[in-house]
Amino acid sequence: MIVAVALAGALVLGPLAPGPAPAASGTVRPGDSGAAVLHLQKRLRALRYDPGDRDGRYGKETETAVWAFQKVHRMRPDGIVDAPVWRALERPRRPRRLERGPRRRVEISLRRQLLTVYRRNRPVLISHISSGTGRHYCEKGACGVARTPTGDFRVFRRARGWHRSRLGYMYRPLYFHGGFAMHGSMNVPRRPASHGCVRVPLHTADRLARLVPNGTHVRVRR
């Protein structure tokens, strides 16, 4: 689907939203392509989300970025970009901070399934996540409760590329508590689905690893 898009004036949100914001009509859905999708991707990237390649095609990478945007704006994360979403893109809000903290940190909200990386106390990456299910499991000889730990931690170790753990593969894991890590995954659904780690979309894991060095404070809250 191709939707006509016109450029509106620039928004005053400091470094969070540089450049003009799109005003649009119509609805854009996963599988669509065209000028409206390209504007959507550019706008999401300017707002510090990660829609993947800016190629005018609404694929899975763009959909997970839309989910994150919708959650920040208290919308149902369905990936459908309709009039309310276009209006929010014109006048976006910042993610709600969990608490005051170090100027450089990662905040993870398990309730909203959302991760935000801060530098100089400003968001530089906002991503959808999938955390622990909270259910009991027994897999590959290991049993436990798939619960993501809450608290204040620091990134203390990382691995490049794909890493095989006891319960499966992780892409570019950033360990913050024992064997728990933020890592890329090919399966990051809208619901909690992990054994306890914090999954991010596969294409986002590279950006996350570049933005989060060892020693970075990680705050996880319900």
Coordinates of N, CA and C in Angstrom, one line a residue:
M1 N 0.8 -1.2 0.0 CA 0.0 0.0 0.0 C 0.9 1.2 0.0
I2 N 0.6 2.2 -0.8 CA 1.3 3.5 -0.8 C 0.4 4.6 -0.3
V3 N 0.8 5.3 0.7 CA 0.0 6.3 1.4 C 0.7 7.6 1.1
A4 N -0.1 8.7 0.8 CA 0.5 10.0 0.5 C 1.0 10.5 1.9
V5 N 2.1 11.1 1.8 CA 2.7 11.7 3.0 C 3.2 13.1 2.7
A6 N 2.9 14.0 3.6 CA 3.4 15.4 3.5 C 4.2 15.7 4.7
L7 N 5.2 16.6 4.5 CA 6.1 16.9 5.6 C 5.6 18.1 6.4
A8 N 5.6 18.0 7.7 CA 5.1 19.1 8.6 C 6.4 19.7 9.1
G9 N 6.1 20.7 10.0 CA 7.3 21.4 10.6 C 8.0 20.6 11.6
A10 N 9.2 21.1 11.9 CA 10.1 20.3 12.8 C 9.5 20.4 14.2
L11 N 9.8 19.4 15.0 CA 9.3 19.3 16.4 C 10.5 19.8 17.3
V12 N 10.1 20.4 18.4 CA 11.1 20.9 19.3 C 11.2 19.8 20.4
L13 N 12.1 18.8 20.2 CA 12.3 17.8 21.2 C 13.8 17.6 21.5
G14 N 14.6 18.6 21.2 CA 16.0 18.5 21.3 C 16.6 17.4 20.4
P15 N 17.6 16.7 20.9 CA 18.3 15.7 20.1 C 17.5 14.5 19.9
L16 N 16.3 14.3 20.5 CA 15.5 13.1 20.4 C 14.9 13.0 19.0
A17 N 14.5 14.2 18.4 CA 13.7 14.1 17.2 C 14.2 15.2 16.2
P18 N 15.4 15.0 15.6 CA 15.9 16.0 14.7 C 15.1 15.9 13.4
G19 N 15.1 17.0 12.7 CA 14.5 17.0 11.3 C 13.0 17.1 11.4
P20 N 12.3 17.2 10.2 CA 10.9 17.3 10.1 C 10.2 16.0 10.4
A21 N 8.9 16.2 10.9 CA 8.1 15.0 11.3 C 7.0 14.8 10.2
P22 N 6.7 13.6 9.9 CA 5.7 13.3 8.8 C 4.3 13.5 9.3
A23 N 3.4 14.1 8.5 CA 2.0 14.1 8.8 C 1.4 13.2 7.7
A24 N 0.6 12.2 8.0 CA 0.1 11.2 7.0 C -1.3 10.9 7.2
S25 N -1.9 10.3 6.2 CA -3.3 9.8 6.3 C -3.2 8.4 5.8
G26 N -4.2 7.6 6.2 CA -4.3 6.2 5.7 C -3.6 5.3 6.8
T27 N -3.6 4.1 6.4 CA -3.1 3.0 7.3 C -2.0 2.2 6.7
V28 N -0.9 2.0 7.4 CA 0.2 1.2 6.9 C 0.3 0.0 7.8
R29 N 0.5 -1.2 7.2 CA 0.5 -2.5 7.9 C 1.8 -3.3 7.4
P30 N 2.1 -4.3 8.3 CA 3.2 -5.2 7.8 C 2.9 -5.8 6.5
G31 N 3.9 -5.8 5.6 CA 3.8 -6.3 4.3 C 3.6 -5.2 3.2
D32 N 3.3 -3.9 3.7 CA 3.2 -2.8 2.8 C 4.5 -2.3 2.4
S33 N 4.5 -1.5 1.3 CA 5.8 -0.8 0.9 C 5.4 0.5 0.2
G34 N 6.4 1.4 0.1 CA 6.2 2.6 -0.6 C 6.7 3.8 0.3
A35 N 6.3 5.0 -0.2 CA 6.8 6.2 0.4 C 6.4 6.4 1.9
A36 N 5.2 6.0 2.2 CA 4.8 6.1 3.6 C 5.6 5.3 4.5
V37 N 5.9 4.1 4.1 CA 6.8 3.2 4.9 C 8.2 3.7 5.1
L38 N 8.7 4.3 4.0 CA 10.0 4.9 4.1 C 10.0 6.1 5.1
H39 N 9.0 6.9 5.1 CA 8.9 8.0 6.0 C 8.8 7.5 7.4
L40 N 8.0 6.4 7.6 CA 7.9 5.8 8.9 C 9.2 5.3 9.4
Q41 N 10.0 4.6 8.6 CA 11.3 4.1 9.0 C 12.2 5.3 9.4
K42 N 12.2 6.3 8.6 CA 13.1 7.4 8.9 C 12.7 8.1 10.2
R43 N 11.4 8.3 10.4 CA 11.0 8.9 11.6 C 11.3 8.1 12.8
L44 N 11.1 6.8 12.8 CA 11.4 5.9 13.9 C 12.9 6.0 14.2
R45 N 13.7 6.0 13.2 CA 15.1 6.0 13.4 C 15.5 7.3 14.1
A46 N 14.9 8.4 13.6 CA 15.2 9.7 14.2 C 14.8 9.8 15.7
L47 N 13.8 9.0 16.0 CA 13.3 9.0 17.4 C 14.0 8.0 18.3
R48 N 15.1 7.3 17.7 CA 15.9 6.4 18.4 C 15.3 5.0 18.5
Y49 N 14.4 4.6 17.7 CA 14.0 3.3 17.5 C 14.8 2.6 16.4
D50 N 14.6 1.3 16.3 CA 15.5 0.6 15.3 C 14.6 -0.2 14.3
P51 N 14.2 0.5 13.2 CA 13.3 -0.2 12.2 C 14.1 -1.0 11.2
G52 N 15.4 -1.2 11.3 CA 16.2 -1.9 10.4 C 16.5 -1.0 9.2
D53 N 16.7 -1.6 8.0 CA 17.0 -0.9 6.8 C 15.9 0.1 6.4
R54 N 16.3 1.3 6.0 CA 15.3 2.2 5.5 C 15.1 2.0 4.0
D55 N 14.3 1.0 3.7 CA 14.1 0.6 2.3 C 12.7 0.7 1.8
G56 N 11.8 1.3 2.6 CA 10.4 1.4 2.2 C 9.6 0.1 2.2
R57 N 10.1 -0.9 2.8 CA 9.4 -2.2 3.0 C 9.1 -2.5 4.4
Y58 N 7.8 -2.7 4.7 CA 7.4 -2.9 6.1 C 7.6 -4.4 6.5
G59 N 8.8 -4.7 7.0 CA 9.1 -6.1 7.4 C 9.1 -6.2 8.9
K60 N 9.6 -7.4 9.4 CA 9.6 -7.7 10.8 C 10.4 -6.7 11.6
E61 N 11.5 -6.2 11.1 CA 12.3 -5.3 11.8 C 11.6 -4.0 12.1
T62 N 10.9 -3.5 11.1 CA 10.1 -2.3 11.2 C 8.9 -2.5 12.2
E63 N 8.3 -3.7 12.1 CA 7.2 -4.0 13.0 C 7.6 -4.0 14.4
T64 N 8.7 -4.6 14.8 CA 9.1 -4.6 16.2 C 9.4 -3.1 16.7
A65 N 9.9 -2.3 15.8 CA 10.1 -0.9 16.2 C 8.8 -0.2 16.4
V66 N 7.8 -0.5 15.6 CA 6.5 0.1 15.8 C 5.9 -0.4 17.1
W67 N 6.1 -1.7 17.4 CA 5.6 -2.2 18.7 C 6.2 -1.3 19.8
A68 N 7.5 -1.1 19.8 CA 8.1 -0.3 20.9 C 7.5 1.1 20.9
F69 N 7.4 1.7 19.8 CA 6.8 3.1 19.8 C 5.4 3.1 20.3
Q70 N 4.6 2.1 20.0 CA 3.2 2.1 20.5 C 3.2 1.9 22.0
K71 N 4.1 1.0 22.5 CA 4.1 0.8 23.9 C 4.5 2.1 24.7
V72 N 5.5 2.8 24.2 CA 5.9 4.1 24.8 C 4.7 5.0 24.9
H73 N 3.8 5.0 23.9 CA 2.7 5.9 23.8 C 1.4 5.2 24.3
R74 N 1.5 4.1 25.0 CA 0.4 3.5 25.7 C -0.7 3.1 24.7
M75 N -0.2 2.6 23.5 CA -1.1 2.1 22.5 C -1.0 0.5 22.5
R76 N -2.0 -0.1 22.0 CA -1.9 -1.6 21.8 C -0.8 -1.9 20.7
P77 N 0.2 -2.7 21.1 CA 1.3 -2.9 20.1 C 0.9 -3.9 19.0
D78 N 0.2 -3.5 18.1 CA -0.3 -4.3 17.0 C 0.4 -4.1 15.7
G79 N 1.3 -3.1 15.6 CA 2.1 -2.9 14.4 C 1.4 -2.2 13.3
I80 N 0.1 -1.8 13.5 CA -0.7 -1.1 12.5 C -0.5 0.4 12.7
V81 N 0.0 1.1 11.7 CA 0.2 2.5 11.8 C -1.0 3.3 11.2
D82 N -1.8 3.7 12.1 CA -3.1 4.4 11.7 C -3.0 5.9 12.1
A83 N -4.1 6.6 12.1 CA -4.1 8.0 12.3 C -3.5 8.3 13.7
P84 N -3.9 7.6 14.8 CA -3.3 7.9 16.1 C -1.8 7.8 16.2
V85 N -1.3 6.7 15.5 CA 0.1 6.5 15.5 C 0.8 7.6 14.7
W86 N 0.3 8.0 13.5 CA 0.9 9.1 12.8 C 0.9 10.4 13.6
R87 N -0.2 10.7 14.4 CA -0.2 11.9 15.2 C 0.9 11.8 16.3
A88 N 1.0 10.6 16.9 CA 2.1 10.4 17.9 C 3.5 10.6 17.3
L89 N 3.7 10.2 16.1 CA 4.9 10.4 15.4 C 5.2 11.9 15.2
E90 N 4.2 12.7 15.0 CA 4.4 14.1 14.9 C 4.7 14.8 16.2
R91 N 4.1 14.3 17.3 CA 4.4 14.8 18.6 C 4.7 13.7 19.6
P92 N 5.9 13.1 19.5 CA 6.3 11.9 20.3 C 6.6 12.3 21.7
R93 N 6.4 11.3 22.6 CA 6.8 11.4 24.0 C 8.1 10.6 24.2
R94 N 8.8 10.9 25.2 CA 10.0 10.2 25.6 C 9.5 9.0 26.4
P95 N 10.3 7.9 26.4 CA 10.0 6.8 27.3 C 10.0 7.2 28.8
R96 N 9.1 6.7 29.5 CA 9.0 7.1 31.0 C 10.2 6.4 31.7
R97 N 11.0 7.3 32.4 CA 12.1 6.8 33.1 C 11.6 5.9 34.3
L98 N 12.3 4.8 34.6 CA 11.9 4.0 35.7 C 12.2 4.7 37.0
E99 N 13.4 5.3 37.1 CA 13.9 6.0 38.3 C 15.0 6.9 37.8
R100 N 15.4 7.8 38.7 CA 16.6 8.6 38.4 C 17.8 7.6 38.5
G101 N 18.8 7.8 37.6 CA 19.9 6.9 37.7 C 21.1 7.5 37.0
P102 N 22.2 6.7 36.8 CA 23.4 7.2 36.1 C 23.0 7.7 34.7
R103 N 23.8 8.7 34.3 CA 23.5 9.3 33.0 C 23.7 8.3 31.8
R104 N 24.5 7.3 32.1 CA 24.7 6.2 31.0 C 24.2 4.9 31.7
R105 N 23.1 4.4 31.1 CA 22.5 3.2 31.7 C 21.6 2.5 30.7
V106 N 21.1 1.3 31.0 CA 20.1 0.6 30.3 C 18.9 0.4 31.3
E107 N 17.7 0.8 30.9 CA 16.5 0.5 31.7 C 15.7 -0.5 31.0
I108 N 15.2 -1.5 31.7 CA 14.4 -2.6 31.2 C 13.1 -2.6 32.0
S109 N 12.0 -2.4 31.3 CA 10.7 -2.5 32.0 C 10.1 -3.8 31.6
L110 N 9.9 -4.7 32.6 CA 9.3 -6.1 32.3 C 7.8 -5.9 32.0
R111 N 7.2 -5.0 32.7 CA 5.7 -4.8 32.5 C 5.4 -4.4 31.1
R112 N 6.2 -3.4 30.6 CA 6.0 -2.9 29.2 C 6.8 -3.7 28.1
Q113 N 7.7 -4.6 28.6 CA 8.5 -5.3 27.6 C 9.3 -4.3 26.7
L114 N 10.0 -3.5 27.4 CA 10.7 -2.4 26.7 C 12.1 -2.1 27.3
L115 N 13.0 -1.9 26.4 CA 14.4 -1.6 26.8 C 14.8 -0.2 26.3
T116 N 15.4 0.6 27.1 CA 15.9 1.9 26.7 C 17.3 2.1 27.1
V117 N 18.2 2.5 26.2 CA 19.6 2.8 26.4 C 19.7 4.3 26.5
Y118 N 20.3 4.8 27.6 CA 20.5 6.2 27.8 C 22.0 6.5 27.8
R119 N 22.3 7.7 27.1 CA 23.6 8.3 27.2 C 23.4 9.7 27.5
R120 N 24.2 10.2 28.5 CA 24.0 11.6 28.9 C 22.6 11.9 29.3
N121 N 22.0 10.8 29.9 CA 20.6 10.9 30.4 C 19.6 11.1 29.3
R122 N 19.9 10.8 28.0 CA 19.0 10.9 26.9 C 18.9 9.6 26.2
P123 N 17.7 9.2 25.7 CA 17.5 7.9 25.0 C 18.3 7.9 23.7
V124 N 19.0 6.8 23.5 CA 19.7 6.7 22.2 C 19.3 5.4 21.5
L125 N 18.6 4.5 22.2 CA 18.0 3.3 21.6 C 16.8 2.9 22.4
I126 N 15.7 2.6 21.7 CA 14.5 2.2 22.4 C 14.0 0.9 21.7
S127 N 13.9 -0.2 22.4 CA 13.6 -1.5 21.7 C 12.6 -2.3 22.4
H128 N 11.8 -3.0 21.6 CA 10.9 -4.1 22.1 C 11.8 -5.2 22.6
I129 N 11.3 -5.9 23.7 CA 12.0 -7.1 24.2 C 11.0 -8.2 24.5
S130 N 11.6 -9.4 24.8 CA 10.8 -10.5 25.3 C 11.7 -11.1 26.5
S131 N 11.1 -11.1 27.6 CA 11.8 -11.5 28.8 C 11.3 -12.9 29.3
G132 N 11.6 -13.2 30.5 CA 11.3 -14.5 31.1 C 9.8 -14.7 31.2
T133 N 9.3 -15.9 31.0 CA 7.9 -16.2 31.0 C 7.3 -16.3 32.5
G134 N 8.2 -16.5 33.4 CA 7.8 -16.7 34.8 C 7.3 -18.1 35.1
R135 N 7.4 -19.0 34.1 CA 6.9 -20.4 34.3 C 8.0 -21.4 34.6
H136 N 7.6 -22.5 35.1 CA 8.6 -23.6 35.4 C 8.9 -24.3 34.1
Y137 N 10.2 -24.7 33.9 CA 10.6 -25.4 32.7 C 11.6 -26.5 33.1
C138 N 11.6 -27.5 32.2 CA 12.6 -28.6 32.2 C 13.0 -28.8 30.8
E139 N 14.2 -28.4 30.4 CA 14.7 -28.6 29.0 C 16.2 -28.9 29.0
K140 N 16.5 -29.8 28.2 CA 17.9 -30.2 28.0 C 18.7 -30.5 29.3
G141 N 17.9 -31.2 30.2 CA 18.5 -31.6 31.5 C 18.6 -30.5 32.5
A142 N 18.0 -29.3 32.2 CA 18.0 -28.2 33.1 C 16.6 -27.8 33.5
C143 N 16.3 -27.6 34.8 CA 15.0 -27.2 35.3 C 15.1 -25.9 36.1
G144 N 14.1 -25.1 36.1 CA 14.1 -23.9 36.8 C 12.8 -23.1 36.5
V145 N 12.8 -21.9 37.0 CA 11.7 -21.0 36.7 C 12.2 -19.9 35.8
A146 N 11.5 -19.7 34.7 CA 12.0 -18.7 33.6 C 11.6 -17.3 34.1
R147 N 12.4 -16.8 35.0 CA 12.2 -15.5 35.6 C 13.4 -14.6 35.3
T148 N 13.1 -13.4 34.8 CA 14.2 -12.4 34.6 C 14.4 -11.7 35.9
P149 N 15.6 -11.6 36.4 CA 15.9 -11.0 37.7 C 15.7 -9.5 37.7
T150 N 15.2 -9.0 38.7 CA 15.0 -7.5 38.8 C 16.0 -7.0 39.8
G151 N 16.4 -5.7 39.6 CA 17.4 -5.1 40.5 C 18.3 -4.2 39.7
D152 N 19.4 -3.8 40.2 CA 20.4 -3.0 39.6 C 21.7 -3.8 39.4
F153 N 22.2 -3.8 38.2 CA 23.3 -4.7 37.8 C 24.2 -3.8 36.9
R154 N 25.3 -4.5 36.5 CA 26.2 -3.9 35.5 C 26.6 -5.0 34.5
V155 N 26.8 -4.6 33.2 CA 27.3 -5.5 32.2 C 28.7 -5.8 32.6
F156 N 29.0 -7.1 32.7 CA 30.3 -7.6 33.1 C 31.0 -8.5 32.1
R157 N 30.3 -9.0 31.1 CA 30.9 -9.8 30.2 C 30.1 -9.8 28.9
R158 N 30.7 -10.2 27.8 CA 30.0 -10.2 26.5 C 30.6 -11.3 25.6
A159 N 29.9 -11.6 24.5 CA 30.5 -12.5 23.5 C 30.1 -12.0 22.2
R160 N 31.0 -12.2 21.2 CA 30.8 -11.8 19.9 C 30.1 -12.8 19.1
G161 N 29.3 -12.4 18.1 CA 28.6 -13.4 17.3 C 27.6 -14.3 18.1
W162 N 27.4 -15.4 17.5 CA 26.5 -16.4 18.2 C 27.2 -17.1 19.3
H163 N 26.5 -17.3 20.4 CA 27.1 -18.0 21.6 C 26.1 -19.1 22.0
R164 N 26.6 -20.3 22.1 CA 25.7 -21.4 22.5 C 25.7 -21.5 24.1
S165 N 24.5 -21.4 24.6 CA 24.4 -21.6 26.1 C 23.7 -22.9 26.4
R166 N 23.5 -23.2 27.6 CA 23.0 -24.5 28.0 C 21.6 -24.7 27.4
L167 N 20.8 -23.5 27.3 CA 19.4 -23.6 26.9 C 19.2 -23.1 25.4
G168 N 20.2 -22.8 24.7 CA 20.0 -22.4 23.3 C 21.1 -21.4 22.9
Y169 N 20.9 -20.8 21.7 CA 21.8 -19.8 21.1 C 21.4 -18.4 21.4
M170 N 22.4 -17.6 21.6 CA 22.2 -16.1 21.9 C 23.2 -15.4 20.9
Y171 N 22.7 -14.3 20.4 CA 23.5 -13.5 19.5 C 24.0 -12.3 20.2
R172 N 25.3 -12.1 20.3 CA 26.0 -11.0 21.0 C 25.5 -10.7 22.4
P173 N 25.5 -11.7 23.2 CA 25.0 -11.5 24.6 C 25.8 -10.5 25.4
L174 N 25.1 -9.7 26.2 CA 25.7 -8.8 27.2 C 25.2 -9.3 28.5
Y175 N 26.1 -9.9 29.3 CA 25.7 -10.5 30.6 C 25.7 -9.4 31.7
F176 N 24.6 -9.5 32.4 CA 24.5 -8.5 33.5 C 24.2 -9.1 34.9
H177 N 23.9 -10.4 34.9 CA 23.7 -11.0 36.2 C 23.9 -12.5 36.1
G178 N 25.0 -13.1 36.5 CA 25.2 -14.5 36.3 C 25.1 -14.9 34.9
G179 N 24.3 -15.9 34.5 CA 24.1 -16.3 33.2 C 23.0 -15.5 32.4
F180 N 22.4 -14.5 33.0 CA 21.4 -13.7 32.4 C 22.0 -12.6 31.5
A181 N 21.5 -12.5 30.3 CA 22.0 -11.5 29.4 C 21.0 -10.8 28.5
M182 N 21.3 -9.7 28.0 CA 20.6 -9.1 26.9 C 21.2 -9.6 25.6
H183 N 20.4 -10.1 24.7 CA 21.0 -10.7 23.5 C 20.0 -10.7 22.4
G184 N 20.5 -10.8 21.2 CA 19.7 -10.9 20.0 C 19.1 -12.2 19.8
S185 N 17.9 -12.3 19.2 CA 17.2 -13.5 19.0 C 16.4 -13.4 17.8
M186 N 16.2 -14.6 17.1 CA 15.3 -14.7 15.9 C 13.9 -14.8 16.3
N187 N 13.6 -14.9 17.6 CA 12.2 -15.1 18.1 C 12.0 -14.1 19.3
V188 N 11.4 -13.0 19.0 CA 11.1 -12.0 20.0 C 9.6 -11.6 19.9
P189 N 8.8 -12.4 20.4 CA 7.3 -12.2 20.2 C 6.8 -11.0 21.1
R190 N 5.6 -10.7 21.0 CA 5.0 -9.6 21.8 C 4.8 -10.0 23.3
R191 N 5.0 -11.3 23.6 CA 4.8 -11.7 25.0 C 6.1 -12.2 25.6
P192 N 6.3 -12.3 26.9 CA 7.5 -12.9 27.5 C 7.6 -14.3 27.1
A193 N 8.8 -14.7 26.6 CA 8.9 -16.0 26.0 C 10.3 -16.7 26.3
S194 N 11.2 -16.0 27.0 CA 12.5 -16.5 27.2 C 12.6 -17.3 28.5
H195 N 13.8 -17.9 28.7 CA 14.1 -18.6 30.0 C 14.5 -17.7 31.1
G196 N 14.6 -16.4 30.8 CA 15.0 -15.4 31.8 C 15.8 -14.3 31.2
C197 N 16.5 -14.6 30.1 CA 17.3 -13.5 29.5 C 16.4 -12.5 28.8
V198 N 17.0 -11.4 28.4 CA 16.2 -10.3 27.8 C 16.5 -10.3 26.3
R199 N 15.6 -10.8 25.5 CA 15.8 -10.9 24.1 C 15.5 -9.6 23.4
V200 N 16.3 -9.2 22.4 CA 16.0 -8.0 21.6 C 16.0 -8.6 20.1
P201 N 15.3 -7.8 19.2 CA 15.4 -8.3 17.8 C 16.8 -8.5 17.3
L202 N 17.0 -9.4 16.5 CA 18.3 -9.8 16.0 C 19.1 -8.6 15.4
H203 N 18.4 -7.8 14.6 CA 19.1 -6.7 14.0 C 19.4 -5.6 15.0
T204 N 18.8 -5.6 16.1 CA 19.1 -4.5 17.1 C 20.3 -4.9 18.0
A205 N 20.6 -6.2 18.1 CA 21.7 -6.6 19.0 C 23.0 -6.0 18.6
D206 N 23.3 -5.7 17.4 CA 24.6 -5.1 17.0 C 24.6 -3.7 17.5
R207 N 23.5 -2.9 17.4 CA 23.5 -1.5 17.9 C 23.6 -1.5 19.4
L208 N 22.9 -2.5 20.0 CA 22.9 -2.5 21.5 C 24.4 -2.8 22.0
A209 N 25.1 -3.7 21.3 CA 26.4 -4.0 21.8 C 27.4 -2.8 21.6
R210 N 27.2 -2.0 20.5 CA 28.0 -0.9 20.3 C 27.7 0.2 21.3
L211 N 26.5 0.3 21.8 CA 26.1 1.4 22.7 C 26.4 1.1 24.1
V212 N 26.5 -0.2 24.5 CA 26.6 -0.6 25.9 C 27.9 -1.3 26.2
P213 N 28.9 -0.6 26.6 CA 30.2 -1.2 27.0 C 30.1 -1.9 28.3
N214 N 31.0 -2.8 28.6 CA 31.1 -3.4 29.9 C 31.2 -2.3 31.0
G215 N 30.5 -2.6 32.1 CA 30.5 -1.7 33.2 C 29.2 -0.8 33.2
T216 N 28.5 -0.8 32.1 CA 27.2 0.0 32.0 C 26.2 -0.5 33.0
H217 N 25.6 0.5 33.7 CA 24.6 0.2 34.7 C 23.3 -0.4 34.0
V218 N 22.7 -1.4 34.5 CA 21.5 -2.0 34.0 C 20.4 -2.1 35.1
R219 N 19.3 -1.4 34.8 CA 18.2 -1.4 35.8 C 17.1 -2.2 35.3
V220 N 16.6 -3.2 36.0 CA 15.5 -4.0 35.6 C 14.4 -3.9 36.6
R221 N 13.2 -3.6 36.2 CA 12.1 -3.4 37.0 C 10.8 -4.1 36.5
R222 N 9.9 -4.5 37.4 CA 8.7 -5.0 37.0 C 7.8 -4.0 36.3

